[in-house]
């Protein structure tokens, strides 16, 4: 029992010094002079505004990705004590002293630095040699585009970090699978795979590509597991269940969690409110909530309401009427009823108020106790300011002649009786006796005489559904008094709680449905230009000197990466065909290694690159960086394979190694030459800049003096 | 239990890719039925069964075909007016008869066949096909409709034979045939002058011949093998020649062929020479032959359409020189551009058109209120511009001045030539000729570009009217050639380049395309132009025959124009468009004819019973398929009977499921406007899957309950009830296809009121 006292306490630690060295070098290259330039660089202007929103806890909507990425950046701001007071309006603007530039840029830089040792580990876990692994890490270390991208307040490096983490932890898990399934480390790596995947997806939707890759590889491995008849059915079932939980359930839960935290953090109303539904807006502090607070929940006969179209496209608008009438004859010769116009108006206005009237009574005030309106009740809608009631009849509508015109009825005494009875249908009712509720109920007005439905034209099914946004119990029977009442805003206090799932699904839906107009950008590029690095992006230019930062890759690495990919594809095809004819060039374990490395690295490149050909949004060079990292992982794999299996003699092997060393030093040289454009620390002369413009399509800024 | 079934299926398991050819396979399947017949009436003498089964086989096929023809040709002549897209395809048929050139986003074969059918049936091409609802009156339209219905009728027997070959089961084939015969959607789509019946005919023909040649695999290089292989190629060419959707069936045949070759390559008993022969045969029949046929249809297309027509403007200047009646045909114009020339300027990007301006101003709030400049696809007097020196306004055509050529790098002004015709009837305001002008206002659609307007009075404007003319890839000082020089106009003050964004302007711009001045100097075709018409009396003319493009050039160009046209079919803002996920659930149909209750209404909507059964079957298939696959992967030992049936399910069913996937999912990725009828090729595959699935499941059921005396009855009863169910639903829904008059279904009094199962159906 006391045995441990008899022996000395010994801690044995295996420290892989190369790993430590790589991490150190990674940190050095990414963190060196991190606060320089102390100015807004390129997309920082875009992410910065969201960080400010987080700091001020104001709600915003961004269609570029789920909130986790913005939250990571905002965490940097929080750690640095940023108060959010900075106007993000111009690239190149000098940061004021309250902006903690170092801590804002720290997290992306750390992610970029840690990608270097992770590349080392991934190649090692693929069972390639220590040299190959070092090669991969060193390539990551000197790749200029990766350095630039991770030294700024941008998300790509974080995305790459989680992509690599997902692949690495899957590989660790897969290697555990062979000797110790269901062990602690097995569970750890499996769970970490799921977590990393969902983080990647949470940063940018692009992360889905890597997630799909990992899922695909996992599915193939699971299928093999299924075919393993040495395992019992129960055991196989447990394996599958564990994978399903870790790779499907955990990511979904985490993804929801990101939104949950996001909605907790940004609870104040802000400039993007308008896009959301009334219910959502009411759940934010300030804004609509301030107006709608204290409204009676149940709409009663005599209530004064504004009716907002739920569909909200192209702009949210409210049912509206005003003194003007439809023209007697339209331009194309059709006639109208010449009654008062009814429109949908996208601005708040006193003419948006309607009074819900009981057709059997004359009064326009809420009786006490209020008689709530229920699903299926017959109502009239009386326009508050003109006291005319909403009417429709068999007259062609002004713009959609197939539909009936909607007007506020004016009695011209021409044997056209009022048809102003509407039946209320609550679309999202729980039961048939539901009460019409403010904000929450989505209702439809069915015309009693013609069973037509009140609809906003141009839209589709959603456009027949309305909800009450502002609501109060009318108290004035007199018209004058009522007008005054309508003009004055009503205020009382109750909160409306929308469940998290409802808020999440609405937010997610709007994010996906939001279409920013496809804007052309000076530095946008097409996917074909990426592979050969025919394009660059000028990120920043010093206001006085010609020091500048560019997103520009190390062309030696890019070209040899693509070359390695082509070699991999051709060799694989060759091996496959030969194996089909029963010629086995590679021993089985080498073949399996080759296939797994290809599936993850070449596959990773393909899933992160090819989908861009189908996308219609504006694309930039930095979209290629995740694919590039997978290409960099593939490079040493192919090199080692050539040296191990295709070089036949020791002499060939030595020559090949010499070539590789020469090639790597040329990559280092290129990296060093481009360094001024990567860090932007040195102002070059126009002549030197011209000398760096190796391709005509590169846009390097040269000041004219 | 008839031994024939199990035996036949087990055999197909042992030699998975070896079926039997045509009649043998049929007989094998027939044997099954005959065996059933024998089982039911044991007194029938055995020696007669063989002949009986052959007769029965042909009789069933004849019955299926007859029923299909009868339903398709029933009331074909109604309604005697233009329905839906007949207005396009009928019109295009007429163009072939009149030999006028037109442009369409689809390849020409379908319309050519329609034109041919019309021509043979005595239609003279004089009907205008202006808009849906126009009466045909005395024009003969039945030939064209009959032709489409004829091709559409073959879908059912083709599907029947395909399923028969895949499942070796008559009942599965019958079920498929019934689903398709009694589907109101397929029926409606086959009854009008449309491309879809032609397209689906070729798709199904390709599928059938592919399945047939697969089952000939045990006798390679025999006559039937060659026949089916080359027939596959011919059908593929036909499918692609009608619509680009044909690419999906090409993909399917391609995948099948690759799998086939992979299997052959792995067969070590075959020498590499034999494998090479197989490869060559497939390359010949499935690549070379279809390509040749496809090109041939284009050759015929260009040969037949030799007259200038409404499609000219979509094509390049050189292309137009081929068309008689076009002003470039046999034309001779001055070769080099000189000051004072009257020119038209055409954008080099396909389907953008000519630089155009008209007397309308940009509306309030959109840039400066000056005259609009657009691009216009058609020839028009408003496309004419005069090229002038930037600093003088004297008339360069004055004979006392020497001719001065425009050179690369010159600074010029483009003055809009007023339209001589419009002066007569536009009296409100005196016409003035404006200069092409640009300034720092954002363009109407592309916010980051500058607006281009017409500005100035009678040629007097300001320095914003000056443009530098540059020839791409030429040296400074060179002259500018008509048609052949690729030129750019660079705005002197802002440094931007004149271009067209290709976006359609809203109504105020007459839906012409936007012209902008782009500050991004990247060289794209949008900002490169060429001079097309060129009038200058002071210069000698040269003939344009040197420009005649070769056939490959024409072919390439027409494809570029078609692809651009296709991707240009974007849904307009806020317009309701059909989404691919609507289709399989039969969410909403298409109005073919009639709106009001007094009209003769035809509504394209699938028979909901059939479609929802199809939907259920896909889910069931995925479920049962994965159960079987997992069981096999776990190494479960299946009885021979079950193994045979699961082979049918996995292989035959997999084949058609692949077809459904390939014909459905790509639509999710398409940016163009989509319509409900795009789903119908996929629906054919889905119906075949339903046939195979239910037959197999019922057989499995019957096998599982074999101890129960009525087990066999389950299969027969199941199939029968499915057949009768679809027939009855067709009886209910047939007015959708054959036309209905009377109150709309929303009206409770309408006879269709009870059939409006979804709110989104508006018939």
mmCIF file of C-alpha atoms in Angstrom, chain A residues 223-233 236 313-314 402 444 451 458-461 517-525 529 535 576-578 580-582 614 616, chain B residues 262-268 270-272 275 446-449 503 518 520 522 570 573-576 587-588 595-596 629-630 632-635 669-671 746 759-760:
data_model
loop_
_atom_site.group_PDB
_atom_site.id
_atom_site.type_symbol
_atom_site.label_atom_id
_atom_site.label_comp_id
_atom_site.label_asym_id
_atom_site.label_seq_id
_atom_site.Cartn_x
_atom_site.Cartn_y
_atom_site.Cartn_z
ATOM 1 C CA UNK A 223 -17.800 -0.170 -43.451
ATOM 2 C CA UNK A 224 -14.603 -2.200 -43.204
ATOM 3 C CA UNK A 225 -15.286 -2.654 -39.525
ATOM 4 C CA UNK A 226 -18.711 -3.962 -40.437
ATOM 5 C CA UNK A 227 -17.101 -6.562 -42.661
ATOM 6 C CA UNK A 228 -14.779 -7.714 -39.883
ATOM 7 C CA UNK A 229 -16.411 -10.968 -38.864
ATOM 8 C CA UNK A 230 -14.114 -11.551 -35.905
ATOM 9 C CA UNK A 231 -16.057 -8.881 -34.015
ATOM 10 C CA UNK A 232 -19.378 -9.694 -32.446
ATOM 11 C CA UNK A 233 -22.518 -7.904 -33.570
ATOM 12 C CA UNK A 236 -19.713 -3.611 -34.015
ATOM 13 C CA UNK A 313 -39.703 40.142 -48.862
ATOM 14 C CA UNK A 314 -38.476 42.198 -50.583
ATOM 15 C CA UNK A 402 -55.987 38.003 -61.885
ATOM 16 C CA UNK A 444 -54.590 34.911 -42.523
ATOM 17 C CA UNK A 451 -63.146 33.077 -49.867
ATOM 18 C CA UNK A 458 -45.362 39.195 -55.891
ATOM 19 C CA UNK A 459 -44.557 36.968 -52.982
ATOM 20 C CA UNK A 460 -45.602 33.430 -52.487
ATOM 21 C CA UNK A 461 -47.307 31.416 -49.814
ATOM 22 C CA UNK A 517 -25.575 41.500 -54.230
ATOM 23 C CA UNK A 518 -22.728 39.911 -56.077
ATOM 24 C CA UNK A 519 -20.177 42.613 -55.903
ATOM 25 C CA UNK A 520 -17.215 42.714 -58.143
ATOM 26 C CA UNK A 521 -14.034 43.403 -56.291
ATOM 27 C CA UNK A 522 -10.794 44.710 -57.574
ATOM 28 C CA UNK A 523 -8.931 41.729 -56.176
ATOM 29 C CA UNK A 524 -11.501 39.030 -56.764
ATOM 30 C CA UNK A 525 -10.274 36.078 -58.756
ATOM 31 C CA UNK A 529 -6.080 31.408 -61.200
ATOM 32 C CA UNK A 535 -3.325 36.572 -58.699
ATOM 33 C CA UNK A 576 -4.643 0.653 -59.561
ATOM 34 C CA UNK A 577 -4.575 -0.628 -63.120
ATOM 35 C CA UNK A 578 -1.607 -2.879 -62.358
ATOM 36 C CA UNK A 580 -6.357 -5.004 -61.250
ATOM 37 C CA UNK A 581 -4.198 -7.173 -63.474
ATOM 38 C CA UNK A 582 -2.812 -8.774 -60.326
ATOM 39 C CA UNK A 614 -19.920 25.795 -58.531
ATOM 40 C CA UNK A 616 -21.439 32.147 -57.727
ATOM 41 C CA UNK B 262 -13.100 -2.169 -64.985
ATOM 42 C CA UNK B 263 -14.693 -5.556 -64.565
ATOM 43 C CA UNK B 264 -13.359 -6.776 -67.896
ATOM 44 C CA UNK B 265 -9.900 -5.402 -67.120
ATOM 45 C CA UNK B 266 -9.831 -7.348 -63.872
ATOM 46 C CA UNK B 267 -10.800 -10.568 -65.626
ATOM 47 C CA UNK B 268 -7.390 -12.203 -65.946
ATOM 48 C CA UNK B 270 -9.011 -12.007 -70.997
ATOM 49 C CA UNK B 271 -5.855 -10.893 -72.728
ATOM 50 C CA UNK B 272 -4.998 -7.225 -72.860
ATOM 51 C CA UNK B 275 -9.684 -5.698 -73.362
ATOM 52 C CA UNK B 446 -23.387 47.352 -61.007
ATOM 53 C CA UNK B 447 -22.724 49.754 -58.188
ATOM 54 C CA UNK B 448 -18.980 49.790 -58.442
ATOM 55 C CA UNK B 449 -18.896 50.849 -62.083
ATOM 56 C CA UNK B 503 -27.230 42.460 -66.523
ATOM 57 C CA UNK B 518 -15.593 49.707 -65.351
ATOM 58 C CA UNK B 520 -11.152 47.500 -63.215
ATOM 59 C CA UNK B 522 -8.739 43.484 -66.270
ATOM 60 C CA UNK B 570 -31.917 33.879 -64.097
ATOM 61 C CA UNK B 573 -36.169 39.375 -58.215
ATOM 62 C CA UNK B 574 -39.159 38.376 -56.123
ATOM 63 C CA UNK B 575 -40.531 36.173 -58.820
ATOM 64 C CA UNK B 576 -41.844 32.881 -57.557
ATOM 65 C CA UNK B 587 -46.035 20.388 -54.764
ATOM 66 C CA UNK B 588 -47.237 22.525 -57.573
ATOM 67 C CA UNK B 595 -57.074 30.414 -66.090
ATOM 68 C CA UNK B 596 -60.729 31.222 -65.518
ATOM 69 C CA UNK B 629 -26.056 -4.515 -47.899
ATOM 70 C CA UNK B 630 -25.206 -4.498 -44.196
ATOM 71 C CA UNK B 632 -24.140 -9.139 -46.715
ATOM 72 C CA UNK B 633 -21.191 -7.166 -45.367
ATOM 73 C CA UNK B 634 -21.655 -8.910 -42.004
ATOM 74 C CA UNK B 635 -21.407 -12.151 -43.913
ATOM 75 C CA UNK B 669 -26.777 23.241 -58.289
ATOM 76 C CA UNK B 670 -28.229 25.102 -61.231
ATOM 77 C CA UNK B 671 -28.579 28.830 -61.057
ATOM 78 C CA UNK B 746 -61.370 26.110 -55.036
ATOM 79 C CA UNK B 759 -53.526 24.017 -51.280
ATOM 80 C CA UNK B 760 -50.776 24.764 -53.714
#
